[in-house]
Coordinates of C-alpha atoms in Angstrom, one line a residue:
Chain A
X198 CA -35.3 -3.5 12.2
X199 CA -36.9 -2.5 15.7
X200 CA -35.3 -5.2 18.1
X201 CA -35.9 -5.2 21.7
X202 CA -33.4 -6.1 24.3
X203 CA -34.0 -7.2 27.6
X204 CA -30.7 -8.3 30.0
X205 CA -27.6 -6.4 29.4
X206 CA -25.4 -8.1 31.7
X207 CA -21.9 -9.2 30.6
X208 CA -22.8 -11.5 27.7
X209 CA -26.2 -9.6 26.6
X210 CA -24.3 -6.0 26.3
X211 CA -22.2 -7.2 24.2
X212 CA -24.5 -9.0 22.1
X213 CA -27.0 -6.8 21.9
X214 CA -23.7 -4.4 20.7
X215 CA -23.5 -6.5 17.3
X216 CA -27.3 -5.9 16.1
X217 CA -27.1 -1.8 17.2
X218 CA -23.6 -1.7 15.3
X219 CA -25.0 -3.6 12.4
X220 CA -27.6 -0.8 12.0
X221 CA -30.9 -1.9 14.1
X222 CA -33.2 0.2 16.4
X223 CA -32.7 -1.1 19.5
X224 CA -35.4 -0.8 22.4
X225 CA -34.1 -1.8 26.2
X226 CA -34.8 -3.0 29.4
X227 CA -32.2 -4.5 32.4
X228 CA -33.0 -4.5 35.9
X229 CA -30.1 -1.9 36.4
X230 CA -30.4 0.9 34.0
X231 CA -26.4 1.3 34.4
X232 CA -25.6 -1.5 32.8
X233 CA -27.3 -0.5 29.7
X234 CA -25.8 2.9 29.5
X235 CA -23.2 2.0 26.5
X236 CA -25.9 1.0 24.6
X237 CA -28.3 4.1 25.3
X238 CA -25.2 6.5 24.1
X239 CA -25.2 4.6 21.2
X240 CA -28.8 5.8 20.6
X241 CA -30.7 2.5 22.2
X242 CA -34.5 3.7 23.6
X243 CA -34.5 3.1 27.1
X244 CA -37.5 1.3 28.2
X245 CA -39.5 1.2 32.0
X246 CA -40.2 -2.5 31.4
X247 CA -40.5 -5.7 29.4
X248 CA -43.9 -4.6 28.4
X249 CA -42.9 -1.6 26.4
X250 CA -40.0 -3.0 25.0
X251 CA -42.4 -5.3 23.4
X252 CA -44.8 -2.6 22.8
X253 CA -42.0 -1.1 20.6
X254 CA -40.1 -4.4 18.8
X255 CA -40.5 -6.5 15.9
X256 CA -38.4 -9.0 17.9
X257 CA -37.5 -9.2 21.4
X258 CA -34.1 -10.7 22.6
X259 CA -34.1 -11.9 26.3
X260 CA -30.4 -12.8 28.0
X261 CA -31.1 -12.7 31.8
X262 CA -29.7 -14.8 34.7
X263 CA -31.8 -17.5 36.2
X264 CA -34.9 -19.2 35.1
X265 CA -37.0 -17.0 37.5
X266 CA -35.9 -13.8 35.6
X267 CA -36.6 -15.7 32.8
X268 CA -40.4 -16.6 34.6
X269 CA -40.3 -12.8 35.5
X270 CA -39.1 -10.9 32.4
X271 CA -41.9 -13.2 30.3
X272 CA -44.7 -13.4 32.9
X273 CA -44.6 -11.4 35.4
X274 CA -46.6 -8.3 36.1
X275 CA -45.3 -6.1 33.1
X276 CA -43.9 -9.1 31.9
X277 CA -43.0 -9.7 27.5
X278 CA -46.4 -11.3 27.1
X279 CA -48.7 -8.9 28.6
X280 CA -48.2 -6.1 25.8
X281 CA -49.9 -6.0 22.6
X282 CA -48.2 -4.6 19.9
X283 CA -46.0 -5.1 16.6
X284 CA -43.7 -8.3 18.0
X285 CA -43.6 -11.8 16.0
X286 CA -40.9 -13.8 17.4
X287 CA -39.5 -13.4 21.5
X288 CA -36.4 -15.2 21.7
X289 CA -34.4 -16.4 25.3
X290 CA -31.1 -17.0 25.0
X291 CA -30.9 -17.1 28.5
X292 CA -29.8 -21.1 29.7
X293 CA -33.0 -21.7 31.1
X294 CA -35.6 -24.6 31.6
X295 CA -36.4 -26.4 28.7
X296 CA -39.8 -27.7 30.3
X297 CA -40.5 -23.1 30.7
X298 CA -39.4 -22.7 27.3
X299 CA -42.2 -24.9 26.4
X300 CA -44.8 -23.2 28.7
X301 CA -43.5 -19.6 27.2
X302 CA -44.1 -21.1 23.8
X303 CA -47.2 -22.4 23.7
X304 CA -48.6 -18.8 26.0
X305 CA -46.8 -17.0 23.4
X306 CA -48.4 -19.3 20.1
X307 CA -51.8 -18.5 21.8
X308 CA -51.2 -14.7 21.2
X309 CA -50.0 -15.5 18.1
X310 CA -46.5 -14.5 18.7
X311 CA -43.4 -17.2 18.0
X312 CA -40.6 -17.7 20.5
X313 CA -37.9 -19.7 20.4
X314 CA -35.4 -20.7 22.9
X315 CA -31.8 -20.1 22.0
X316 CA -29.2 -20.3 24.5
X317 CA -25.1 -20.1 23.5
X318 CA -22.2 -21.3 24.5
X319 CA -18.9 -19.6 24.5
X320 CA -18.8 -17.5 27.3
X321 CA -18.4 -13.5 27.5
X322 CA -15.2 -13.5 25.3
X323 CA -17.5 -15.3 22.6
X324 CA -20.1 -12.8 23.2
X325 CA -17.5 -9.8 22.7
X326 CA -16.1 -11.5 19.3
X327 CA -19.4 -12.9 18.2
X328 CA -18.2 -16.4 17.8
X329 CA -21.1 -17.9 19.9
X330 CA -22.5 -21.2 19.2
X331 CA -25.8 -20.8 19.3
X332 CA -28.7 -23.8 19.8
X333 CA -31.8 -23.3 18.6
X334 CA -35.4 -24.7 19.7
X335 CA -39.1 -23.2 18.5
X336 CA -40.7 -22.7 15.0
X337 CA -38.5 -23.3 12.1
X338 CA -40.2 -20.8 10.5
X339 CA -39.2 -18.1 13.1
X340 CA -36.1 -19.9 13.4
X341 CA -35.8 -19.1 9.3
X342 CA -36.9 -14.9 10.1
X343 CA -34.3 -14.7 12.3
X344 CA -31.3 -16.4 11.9
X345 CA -29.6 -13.0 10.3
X346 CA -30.0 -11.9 13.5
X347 CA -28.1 -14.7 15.4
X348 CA -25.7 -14.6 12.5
X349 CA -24.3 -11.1 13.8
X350 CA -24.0 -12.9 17.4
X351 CA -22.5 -16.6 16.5
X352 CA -20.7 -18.6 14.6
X353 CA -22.2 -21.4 14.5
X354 CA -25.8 -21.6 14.7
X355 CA -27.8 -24.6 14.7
X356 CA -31.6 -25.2 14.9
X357 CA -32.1 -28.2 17.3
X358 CA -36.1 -29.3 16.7
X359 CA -38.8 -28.5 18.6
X360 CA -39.9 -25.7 21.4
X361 CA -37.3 -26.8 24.5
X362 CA -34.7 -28.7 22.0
X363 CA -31.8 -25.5 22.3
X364 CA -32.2 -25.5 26.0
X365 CA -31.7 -29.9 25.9
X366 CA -28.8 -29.2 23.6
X367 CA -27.1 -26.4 25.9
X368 CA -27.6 -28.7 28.6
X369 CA -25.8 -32.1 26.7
X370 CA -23.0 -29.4 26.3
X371 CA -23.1 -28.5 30.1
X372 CA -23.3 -32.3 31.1
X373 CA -20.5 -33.2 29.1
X374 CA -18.3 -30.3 30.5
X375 CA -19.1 -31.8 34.1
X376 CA -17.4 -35.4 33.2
X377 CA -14.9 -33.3 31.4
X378 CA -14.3 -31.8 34.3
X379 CA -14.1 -34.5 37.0
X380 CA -11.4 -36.0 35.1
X381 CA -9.3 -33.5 34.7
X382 CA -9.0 -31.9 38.4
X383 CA -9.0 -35.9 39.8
X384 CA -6.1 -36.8 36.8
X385 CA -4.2 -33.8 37.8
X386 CA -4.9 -34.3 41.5
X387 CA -2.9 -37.5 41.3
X388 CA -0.1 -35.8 39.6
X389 CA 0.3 -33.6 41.9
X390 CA -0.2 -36.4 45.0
X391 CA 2.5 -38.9 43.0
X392 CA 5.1 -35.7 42.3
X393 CA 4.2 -35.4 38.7
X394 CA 4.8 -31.5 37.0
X395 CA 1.2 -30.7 36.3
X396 CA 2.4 -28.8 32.8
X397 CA 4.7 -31.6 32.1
X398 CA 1.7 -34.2 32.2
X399 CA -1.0 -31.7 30.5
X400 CA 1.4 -31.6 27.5
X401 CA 1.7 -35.4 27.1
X402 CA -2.2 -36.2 27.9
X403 CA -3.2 -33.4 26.2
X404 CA -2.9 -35.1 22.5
X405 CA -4.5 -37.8 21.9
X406 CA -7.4 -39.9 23.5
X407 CA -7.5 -38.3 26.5
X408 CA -7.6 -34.1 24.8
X409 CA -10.3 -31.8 25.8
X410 CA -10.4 -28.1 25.7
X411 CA -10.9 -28.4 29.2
X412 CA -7.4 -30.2 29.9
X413 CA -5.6 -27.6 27.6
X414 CA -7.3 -24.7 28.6
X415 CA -8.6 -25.0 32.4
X416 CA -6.2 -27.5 33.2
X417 CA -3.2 -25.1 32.4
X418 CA -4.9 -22.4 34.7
X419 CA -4.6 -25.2 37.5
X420 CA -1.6 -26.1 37.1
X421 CA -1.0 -22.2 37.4
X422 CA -3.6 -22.4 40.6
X423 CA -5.5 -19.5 38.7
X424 CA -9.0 -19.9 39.6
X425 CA -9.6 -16.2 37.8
X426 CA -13.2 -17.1 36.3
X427 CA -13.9 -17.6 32.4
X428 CA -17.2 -19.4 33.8
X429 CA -18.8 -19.0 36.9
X430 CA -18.9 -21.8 39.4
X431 CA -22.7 -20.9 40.2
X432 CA -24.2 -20.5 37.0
X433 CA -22.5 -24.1 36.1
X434 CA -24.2 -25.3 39.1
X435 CA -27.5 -23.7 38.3
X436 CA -27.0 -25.3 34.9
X437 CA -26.3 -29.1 36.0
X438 CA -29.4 -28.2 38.4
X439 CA -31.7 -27.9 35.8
X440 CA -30.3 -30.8 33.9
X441 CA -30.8 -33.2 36.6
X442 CA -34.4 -31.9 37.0
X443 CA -35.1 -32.0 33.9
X444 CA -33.4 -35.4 33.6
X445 CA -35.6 -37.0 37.0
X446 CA -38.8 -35.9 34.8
X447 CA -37.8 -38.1 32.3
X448 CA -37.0 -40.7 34.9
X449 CA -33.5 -40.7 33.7
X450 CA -30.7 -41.2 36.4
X451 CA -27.1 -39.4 35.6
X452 CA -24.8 -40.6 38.4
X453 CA -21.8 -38.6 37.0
X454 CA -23.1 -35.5 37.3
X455 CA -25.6 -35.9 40.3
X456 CA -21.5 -36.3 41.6
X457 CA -20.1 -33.9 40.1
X458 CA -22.9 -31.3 41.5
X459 CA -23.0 -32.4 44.6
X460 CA -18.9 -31.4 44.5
X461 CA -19.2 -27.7 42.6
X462 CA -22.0 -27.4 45.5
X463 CA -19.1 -27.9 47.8
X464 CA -17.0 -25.3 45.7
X465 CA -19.5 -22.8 46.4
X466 CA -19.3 -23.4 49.8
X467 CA -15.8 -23.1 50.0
X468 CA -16.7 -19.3 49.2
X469 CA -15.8 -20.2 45.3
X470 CA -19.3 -19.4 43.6
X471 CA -17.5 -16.5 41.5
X472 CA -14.8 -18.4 41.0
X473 CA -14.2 -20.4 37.6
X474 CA -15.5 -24.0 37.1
X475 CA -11.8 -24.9 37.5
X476 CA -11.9 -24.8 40.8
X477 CA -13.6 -27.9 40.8
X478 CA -9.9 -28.8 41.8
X479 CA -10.5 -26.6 45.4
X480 CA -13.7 -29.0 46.5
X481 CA -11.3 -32.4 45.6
X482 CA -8.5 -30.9 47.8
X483 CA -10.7 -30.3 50.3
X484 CA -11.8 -33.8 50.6
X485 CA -8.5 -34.8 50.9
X486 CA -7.8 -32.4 53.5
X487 CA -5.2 -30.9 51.3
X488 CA -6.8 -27.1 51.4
Chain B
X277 CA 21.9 -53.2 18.6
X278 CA 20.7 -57.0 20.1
X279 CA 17.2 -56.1 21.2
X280 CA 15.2 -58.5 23.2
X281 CA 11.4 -58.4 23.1
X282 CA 8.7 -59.9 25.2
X283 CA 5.1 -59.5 24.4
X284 CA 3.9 -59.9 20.7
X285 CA 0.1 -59.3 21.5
X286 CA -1.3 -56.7 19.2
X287 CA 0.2 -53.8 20.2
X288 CA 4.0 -55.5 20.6
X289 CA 4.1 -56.8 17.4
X290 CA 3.8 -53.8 15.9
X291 CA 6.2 -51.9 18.1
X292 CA 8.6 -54.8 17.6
X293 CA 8.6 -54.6 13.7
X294 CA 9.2 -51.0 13.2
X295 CA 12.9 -51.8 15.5
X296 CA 13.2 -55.0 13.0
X297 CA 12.4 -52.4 10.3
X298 CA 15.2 -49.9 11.0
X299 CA 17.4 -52.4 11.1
X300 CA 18.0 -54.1 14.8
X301 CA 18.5 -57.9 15.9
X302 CA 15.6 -58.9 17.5
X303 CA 15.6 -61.6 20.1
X304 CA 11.7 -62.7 21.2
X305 CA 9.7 -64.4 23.5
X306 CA 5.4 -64.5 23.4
X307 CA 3.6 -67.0 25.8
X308 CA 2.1 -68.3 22.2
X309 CA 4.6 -68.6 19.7
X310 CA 2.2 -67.8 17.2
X311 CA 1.7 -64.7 17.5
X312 CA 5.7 -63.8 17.3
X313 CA 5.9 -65.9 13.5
X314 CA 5.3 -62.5 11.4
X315 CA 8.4 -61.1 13.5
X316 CA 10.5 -64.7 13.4
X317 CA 9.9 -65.0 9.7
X318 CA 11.5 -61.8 8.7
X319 CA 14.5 -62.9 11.0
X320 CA 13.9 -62.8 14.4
X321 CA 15.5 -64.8 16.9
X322 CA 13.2 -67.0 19.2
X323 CA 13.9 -67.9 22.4
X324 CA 12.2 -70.2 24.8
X325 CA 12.2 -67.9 27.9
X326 CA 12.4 -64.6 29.0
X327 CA 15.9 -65.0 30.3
X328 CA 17.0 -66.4 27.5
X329 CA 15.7 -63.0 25.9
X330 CA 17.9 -61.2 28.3
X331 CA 20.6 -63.5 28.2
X332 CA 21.3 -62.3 24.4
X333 CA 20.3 -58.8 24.4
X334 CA 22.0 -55.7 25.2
X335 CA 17.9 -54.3 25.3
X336 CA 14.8 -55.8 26.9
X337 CA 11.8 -54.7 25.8
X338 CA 8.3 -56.0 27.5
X339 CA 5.1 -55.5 26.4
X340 CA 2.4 -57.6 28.1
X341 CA -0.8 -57.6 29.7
X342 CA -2.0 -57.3 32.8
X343 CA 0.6 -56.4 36.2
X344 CA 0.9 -60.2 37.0
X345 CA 2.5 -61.0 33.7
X346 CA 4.6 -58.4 34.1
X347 CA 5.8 -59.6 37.5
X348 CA 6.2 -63.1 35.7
X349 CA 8.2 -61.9 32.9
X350 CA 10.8 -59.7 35.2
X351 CA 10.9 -61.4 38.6
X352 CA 9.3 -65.3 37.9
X353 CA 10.9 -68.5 36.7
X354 CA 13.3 -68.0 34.4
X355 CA 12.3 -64.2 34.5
X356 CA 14.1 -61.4 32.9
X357 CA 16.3 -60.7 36.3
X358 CA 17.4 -64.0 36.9
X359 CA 19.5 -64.3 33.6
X360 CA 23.1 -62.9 33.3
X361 CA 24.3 -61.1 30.1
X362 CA 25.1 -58.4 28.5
X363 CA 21.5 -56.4 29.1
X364 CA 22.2 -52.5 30.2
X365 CA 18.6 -51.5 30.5
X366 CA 15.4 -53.3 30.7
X367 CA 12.0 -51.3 29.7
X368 CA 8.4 -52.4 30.4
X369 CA 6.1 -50.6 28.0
X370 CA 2.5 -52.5 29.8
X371 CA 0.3 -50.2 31.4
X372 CA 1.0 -51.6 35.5
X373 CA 1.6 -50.6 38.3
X374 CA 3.5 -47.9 39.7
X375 CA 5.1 -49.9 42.8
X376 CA 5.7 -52.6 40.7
X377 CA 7.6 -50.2 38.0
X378 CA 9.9 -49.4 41.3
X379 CA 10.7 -52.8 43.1
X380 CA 11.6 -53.8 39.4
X381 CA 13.9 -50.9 38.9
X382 CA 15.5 -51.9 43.1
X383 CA 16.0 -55.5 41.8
X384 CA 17.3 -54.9 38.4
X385 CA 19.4 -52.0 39.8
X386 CA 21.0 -54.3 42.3
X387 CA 22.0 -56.4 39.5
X388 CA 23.5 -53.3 37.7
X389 CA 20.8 -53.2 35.1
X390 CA 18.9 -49.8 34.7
X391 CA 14.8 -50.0 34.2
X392 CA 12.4 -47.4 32.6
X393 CA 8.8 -47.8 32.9
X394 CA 7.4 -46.8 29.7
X395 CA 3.5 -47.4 28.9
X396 CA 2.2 -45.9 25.7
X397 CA -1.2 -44.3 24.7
X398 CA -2.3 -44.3 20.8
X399 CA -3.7 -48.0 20.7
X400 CA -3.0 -50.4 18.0
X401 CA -3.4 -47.7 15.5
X402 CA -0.9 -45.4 16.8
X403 CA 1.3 -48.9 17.6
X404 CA 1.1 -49.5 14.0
X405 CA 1.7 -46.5 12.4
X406 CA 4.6 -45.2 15.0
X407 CA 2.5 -42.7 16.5
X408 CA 2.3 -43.8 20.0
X409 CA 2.9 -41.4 23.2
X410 CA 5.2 -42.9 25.3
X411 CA 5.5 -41.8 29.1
X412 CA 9.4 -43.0 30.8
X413 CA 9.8 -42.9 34.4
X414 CA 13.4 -44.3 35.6
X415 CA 17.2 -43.4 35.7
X416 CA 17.7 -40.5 33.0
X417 CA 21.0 -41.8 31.8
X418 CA 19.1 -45.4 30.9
X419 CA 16.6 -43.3 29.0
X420 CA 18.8 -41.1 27.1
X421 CA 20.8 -44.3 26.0
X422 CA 17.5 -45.7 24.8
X423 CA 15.5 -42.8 23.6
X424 CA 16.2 -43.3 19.8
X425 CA 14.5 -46.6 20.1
X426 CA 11.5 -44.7 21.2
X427 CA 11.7 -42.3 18.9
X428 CA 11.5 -45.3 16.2
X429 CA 8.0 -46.3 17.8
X430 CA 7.0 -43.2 19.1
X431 CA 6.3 -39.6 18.0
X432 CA 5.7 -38.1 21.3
X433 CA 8.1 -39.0 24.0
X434 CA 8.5 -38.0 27.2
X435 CA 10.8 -38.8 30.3
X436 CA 8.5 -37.9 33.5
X437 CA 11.2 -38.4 36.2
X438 CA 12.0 -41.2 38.9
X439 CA 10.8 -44.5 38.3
X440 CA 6.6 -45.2 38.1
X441 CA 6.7 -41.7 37.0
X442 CA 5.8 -43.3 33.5
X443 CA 2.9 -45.2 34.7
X444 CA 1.7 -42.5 37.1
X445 CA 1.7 -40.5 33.9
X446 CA -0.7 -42.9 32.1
X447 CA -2.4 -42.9 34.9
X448 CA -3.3 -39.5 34.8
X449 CA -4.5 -40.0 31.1
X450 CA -6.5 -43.1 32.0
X451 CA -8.5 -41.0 34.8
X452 CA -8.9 -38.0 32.6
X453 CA -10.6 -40.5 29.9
X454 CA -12.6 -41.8 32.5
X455 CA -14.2 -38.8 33.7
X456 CA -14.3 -37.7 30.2
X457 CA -16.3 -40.6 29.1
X458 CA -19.0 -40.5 31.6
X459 CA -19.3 -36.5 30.4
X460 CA -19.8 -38.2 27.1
X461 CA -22.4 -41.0 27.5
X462 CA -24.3 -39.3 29.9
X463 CA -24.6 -36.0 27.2
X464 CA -25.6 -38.7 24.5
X465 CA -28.3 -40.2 26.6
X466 CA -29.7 -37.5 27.6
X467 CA -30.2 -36.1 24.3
X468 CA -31.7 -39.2 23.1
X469 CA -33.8 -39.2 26.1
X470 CA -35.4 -36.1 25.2
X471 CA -35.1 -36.5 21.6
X472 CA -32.4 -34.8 20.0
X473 CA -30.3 -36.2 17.1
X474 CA -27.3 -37.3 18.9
X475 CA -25.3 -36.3 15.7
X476 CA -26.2 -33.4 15.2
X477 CA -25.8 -32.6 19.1
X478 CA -21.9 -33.8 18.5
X479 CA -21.5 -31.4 15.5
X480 CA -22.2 -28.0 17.6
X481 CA -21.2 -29.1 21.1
X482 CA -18.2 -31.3 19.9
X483 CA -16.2 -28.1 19.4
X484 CA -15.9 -25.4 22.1
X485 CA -15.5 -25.4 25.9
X486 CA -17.1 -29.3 25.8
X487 CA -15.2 -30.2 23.1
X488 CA -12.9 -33.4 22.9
X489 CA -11.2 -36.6 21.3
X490 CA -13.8 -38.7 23.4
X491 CA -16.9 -36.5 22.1
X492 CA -16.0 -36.7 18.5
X493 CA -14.7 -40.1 18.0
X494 CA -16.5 -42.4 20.3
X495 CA -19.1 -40.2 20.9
X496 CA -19.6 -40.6 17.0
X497 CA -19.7 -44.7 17.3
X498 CA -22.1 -44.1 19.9
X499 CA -24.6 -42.3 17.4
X500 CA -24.2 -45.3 15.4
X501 CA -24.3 -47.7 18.1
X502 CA -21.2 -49.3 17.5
X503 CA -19.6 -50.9 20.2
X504 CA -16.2 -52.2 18.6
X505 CA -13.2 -51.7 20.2
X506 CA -10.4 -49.2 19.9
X507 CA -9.6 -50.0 23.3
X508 CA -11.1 -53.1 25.3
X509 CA -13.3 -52.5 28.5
X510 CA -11.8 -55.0 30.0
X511 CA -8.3 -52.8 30.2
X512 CA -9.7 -50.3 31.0
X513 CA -11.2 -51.8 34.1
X514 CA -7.6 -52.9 34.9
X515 CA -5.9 -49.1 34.3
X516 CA -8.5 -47.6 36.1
X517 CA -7.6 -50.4 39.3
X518 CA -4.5 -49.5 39.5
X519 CA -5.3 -46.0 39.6
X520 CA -7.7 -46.7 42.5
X521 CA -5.7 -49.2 44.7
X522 CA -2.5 -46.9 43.9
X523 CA -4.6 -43.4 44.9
X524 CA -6.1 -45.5 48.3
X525 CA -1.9 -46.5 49.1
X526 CA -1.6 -42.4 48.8
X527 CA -4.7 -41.5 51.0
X528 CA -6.4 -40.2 48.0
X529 CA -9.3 -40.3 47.2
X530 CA -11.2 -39.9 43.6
X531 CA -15.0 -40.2 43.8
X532 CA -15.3 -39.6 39.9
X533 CA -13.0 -42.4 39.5
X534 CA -14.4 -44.8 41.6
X535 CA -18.1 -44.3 40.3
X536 CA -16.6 -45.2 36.6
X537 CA -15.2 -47.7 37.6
X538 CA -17.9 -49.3 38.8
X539 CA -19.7 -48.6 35.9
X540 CA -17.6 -50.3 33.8
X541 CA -17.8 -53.6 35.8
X542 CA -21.2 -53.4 34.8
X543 CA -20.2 -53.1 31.1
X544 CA -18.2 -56.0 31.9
X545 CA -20.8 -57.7 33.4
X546 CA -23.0 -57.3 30.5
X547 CA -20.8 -59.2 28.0
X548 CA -18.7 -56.5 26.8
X549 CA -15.6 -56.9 28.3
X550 CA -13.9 -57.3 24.8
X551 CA -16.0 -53.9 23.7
X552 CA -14.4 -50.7 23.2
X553 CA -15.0 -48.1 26.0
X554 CA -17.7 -46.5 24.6
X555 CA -19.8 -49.4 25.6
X556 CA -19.9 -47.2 29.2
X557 CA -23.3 -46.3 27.3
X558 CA -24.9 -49.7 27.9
X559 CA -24.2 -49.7 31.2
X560 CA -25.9 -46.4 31.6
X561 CA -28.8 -47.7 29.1
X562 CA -29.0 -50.6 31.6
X563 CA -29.3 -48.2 35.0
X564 CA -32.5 -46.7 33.4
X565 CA -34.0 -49.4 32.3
X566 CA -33.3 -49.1 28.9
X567 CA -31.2 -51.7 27.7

């Protein structure tokens, strides 16, 4: 199959890997052409922009960084939707806007041309070892054309309802990870404060009612004071950003994570926006004039 | 072994007939005798006070509510301290406070008996099946003479060091399921706000990095908005006090914590102080309007 690719950053290299090693043509585009060199010695077609990948591609695949790439890559001068061509189905598995998914899909349904929003979770190592999880919004039917395709790329794939609904699933995950993550830097804060060993409490509270990933994964890596990232501080908070907009649309208030924003903002400006969303802990300290 | 008990609420009488079961005297004491007959008719001991408790046990074992029972029990009227006896080591499994945990273990160490704070986490369930974590803070000679009594109510115990160390532990759990929880209701409202199965949001972000006892249990009662309890709100208020008043004592301060908190005296304030903590979604409902 003839599958464009535009965005070969950490996550979409490697994702874009599984469909050329599983035998398909791929046609590419990144904003640095270095970035897609692994590909191109694998016999990728390197492309001058979005446009003529989707000049050349059944299907195009976008993983970018922000929503303005996203605006960009789709709209923009040169952008997906300006080329004619043999493309069905554009799908951004970017985390994005779900509100711009919607606009993309309902430019894209008047060309005639499906898209569907489909961003993961899982993080580069899930990219590498293809266990995404993958949330799906759009056209079932394109959802049906190409989920061989996101097979190669996840594990679990799920098809969420309507144009916008994988975006408003990625973003439930990204709100729950913010609670998650309050409690565990402010419970092993207090450890720490009432002379607690940080391991010794993560191995009792992490059974039970109060187990996350989070506490058994990112709390270890505190306790180590290992803020090495697995997920960067400023795309979380580009992430909660779009859920609170998106959320004030709706008129919905979240006070948690309005709070928990407002504090990885903080993080950043502690110098920490490429550090992991662990060091959540770093911001807390700070306000206790502990750092 | 002459084992006293105080405290045959839910969770006590439980505890107290699995050390019946294996075989130990049991000498008891419950503000309403009622609630101790299951544990008297199978050969229990009653006794009219708490220092009567003490007064024939080697043993003491307390299990009440709220921090000013405890003080009663231990420090009161015909408290636990105020008895003679042969008593070596006095243990209060209630969640209180930490600086209570320590002027108890002063007094009673004045008097030559040794004290171990030892709350629990695992609810009635784990009470009744013998699964409970239990957290010790105190002298570690008192808790290795004791620590096969655990082990019959317990199946993950651990000694945390110097007394409170036990409740600070629980503490830590109790803010971790606090932050946790907000994470969860705010994820679930939010997809119901914008239209997404909430069940079908659980089943893909319920495992990964969001992924958590909180998500996929109560998150699950949540979808079918049932509010019964596992664990009353009204406790939870209570733990989460102690955490607060016992973080302001140590200059700390826990923003996450103290907007749940609040939250939950709104719960509370709703009727659903008896609810289990998953009600935190009614509250929220309530904030937008919605409830």
């Amino acid at each position: 199959m003839r599958i464009g690719w535009i965005g070969t950053g950490i996550m979409g290299k490697s994702m874009a890997g599984h469909l050329q090693a599983a035998g398909h043509d791929l046609f590419v585009y990144n904003r640095t052409k270095e970035k897609a060199r692994p590909l191109l010695e694998n016999g990728a077609t390197w492309c001058a922009t979005p446009s003529e990948v989707t000049f050349n591609s059944e299907i195009v695949f976008t993983m970018v960084g922000f929503p303005r790439d996203v605006e960009e890559v789709y709209l923009g001068e040169n952008g997906i939707l300006t080329a004619a061509g043999p493309c069905r189905v554009i799908i951004d598995m970017t985390t994005s806007r779900p509100d711009l998914a919607r606009s993309i899909a309902e430019i894209a349904m008047s060309q005639g041309i499906a898209s569907l929003d489909a961003p993961v979770s899982g993080g580069d190592i899930g990219a590498q070892e293809a266990t995404l999880a993958i949330m799906v919004g759009g056209y079932k039917k394109a959802f049906d054309e190409v989920d061989h395709l996101f097979q190669i790329m996840g594990k679990t794939i799920s098809f969420m309802g309507k144009p916008g609904a994988g975006q408003h699933t990625k973003m439930c995950n990204q709100i729950l990870i913010a609670g998650t993550m309050i409690g565990v830097c402010e419970s092993l804060l207090y450890a720490s404060k009432t002379g607690l060993n940080e391991d010794a409490v993560i191995d009792i509270i992490g059974k039970g009612a109060a187990s996350s990933w989070c506490i058994n994964n990112l709390g270890r890596r505190i306790a180590q004071k290992n803020y090495d990232p697995g997920f960067f501080v400023e795309h979380f908070i580009k992430d909660m950003g779009i859920a609170l907009q998106e959320a004030e649309a709706l008129d919905l208030t979240l006070p948690g994570l309005a709070l928990v924003h407002q504090l990885y903002i903080g993080v950043k400006a502690q110098g920490h926006g490429r550090s992991g969303t662990q060091a959540l802990m770093l911001a807390l300290k700070n306000l206790n004039g502990d750092f």
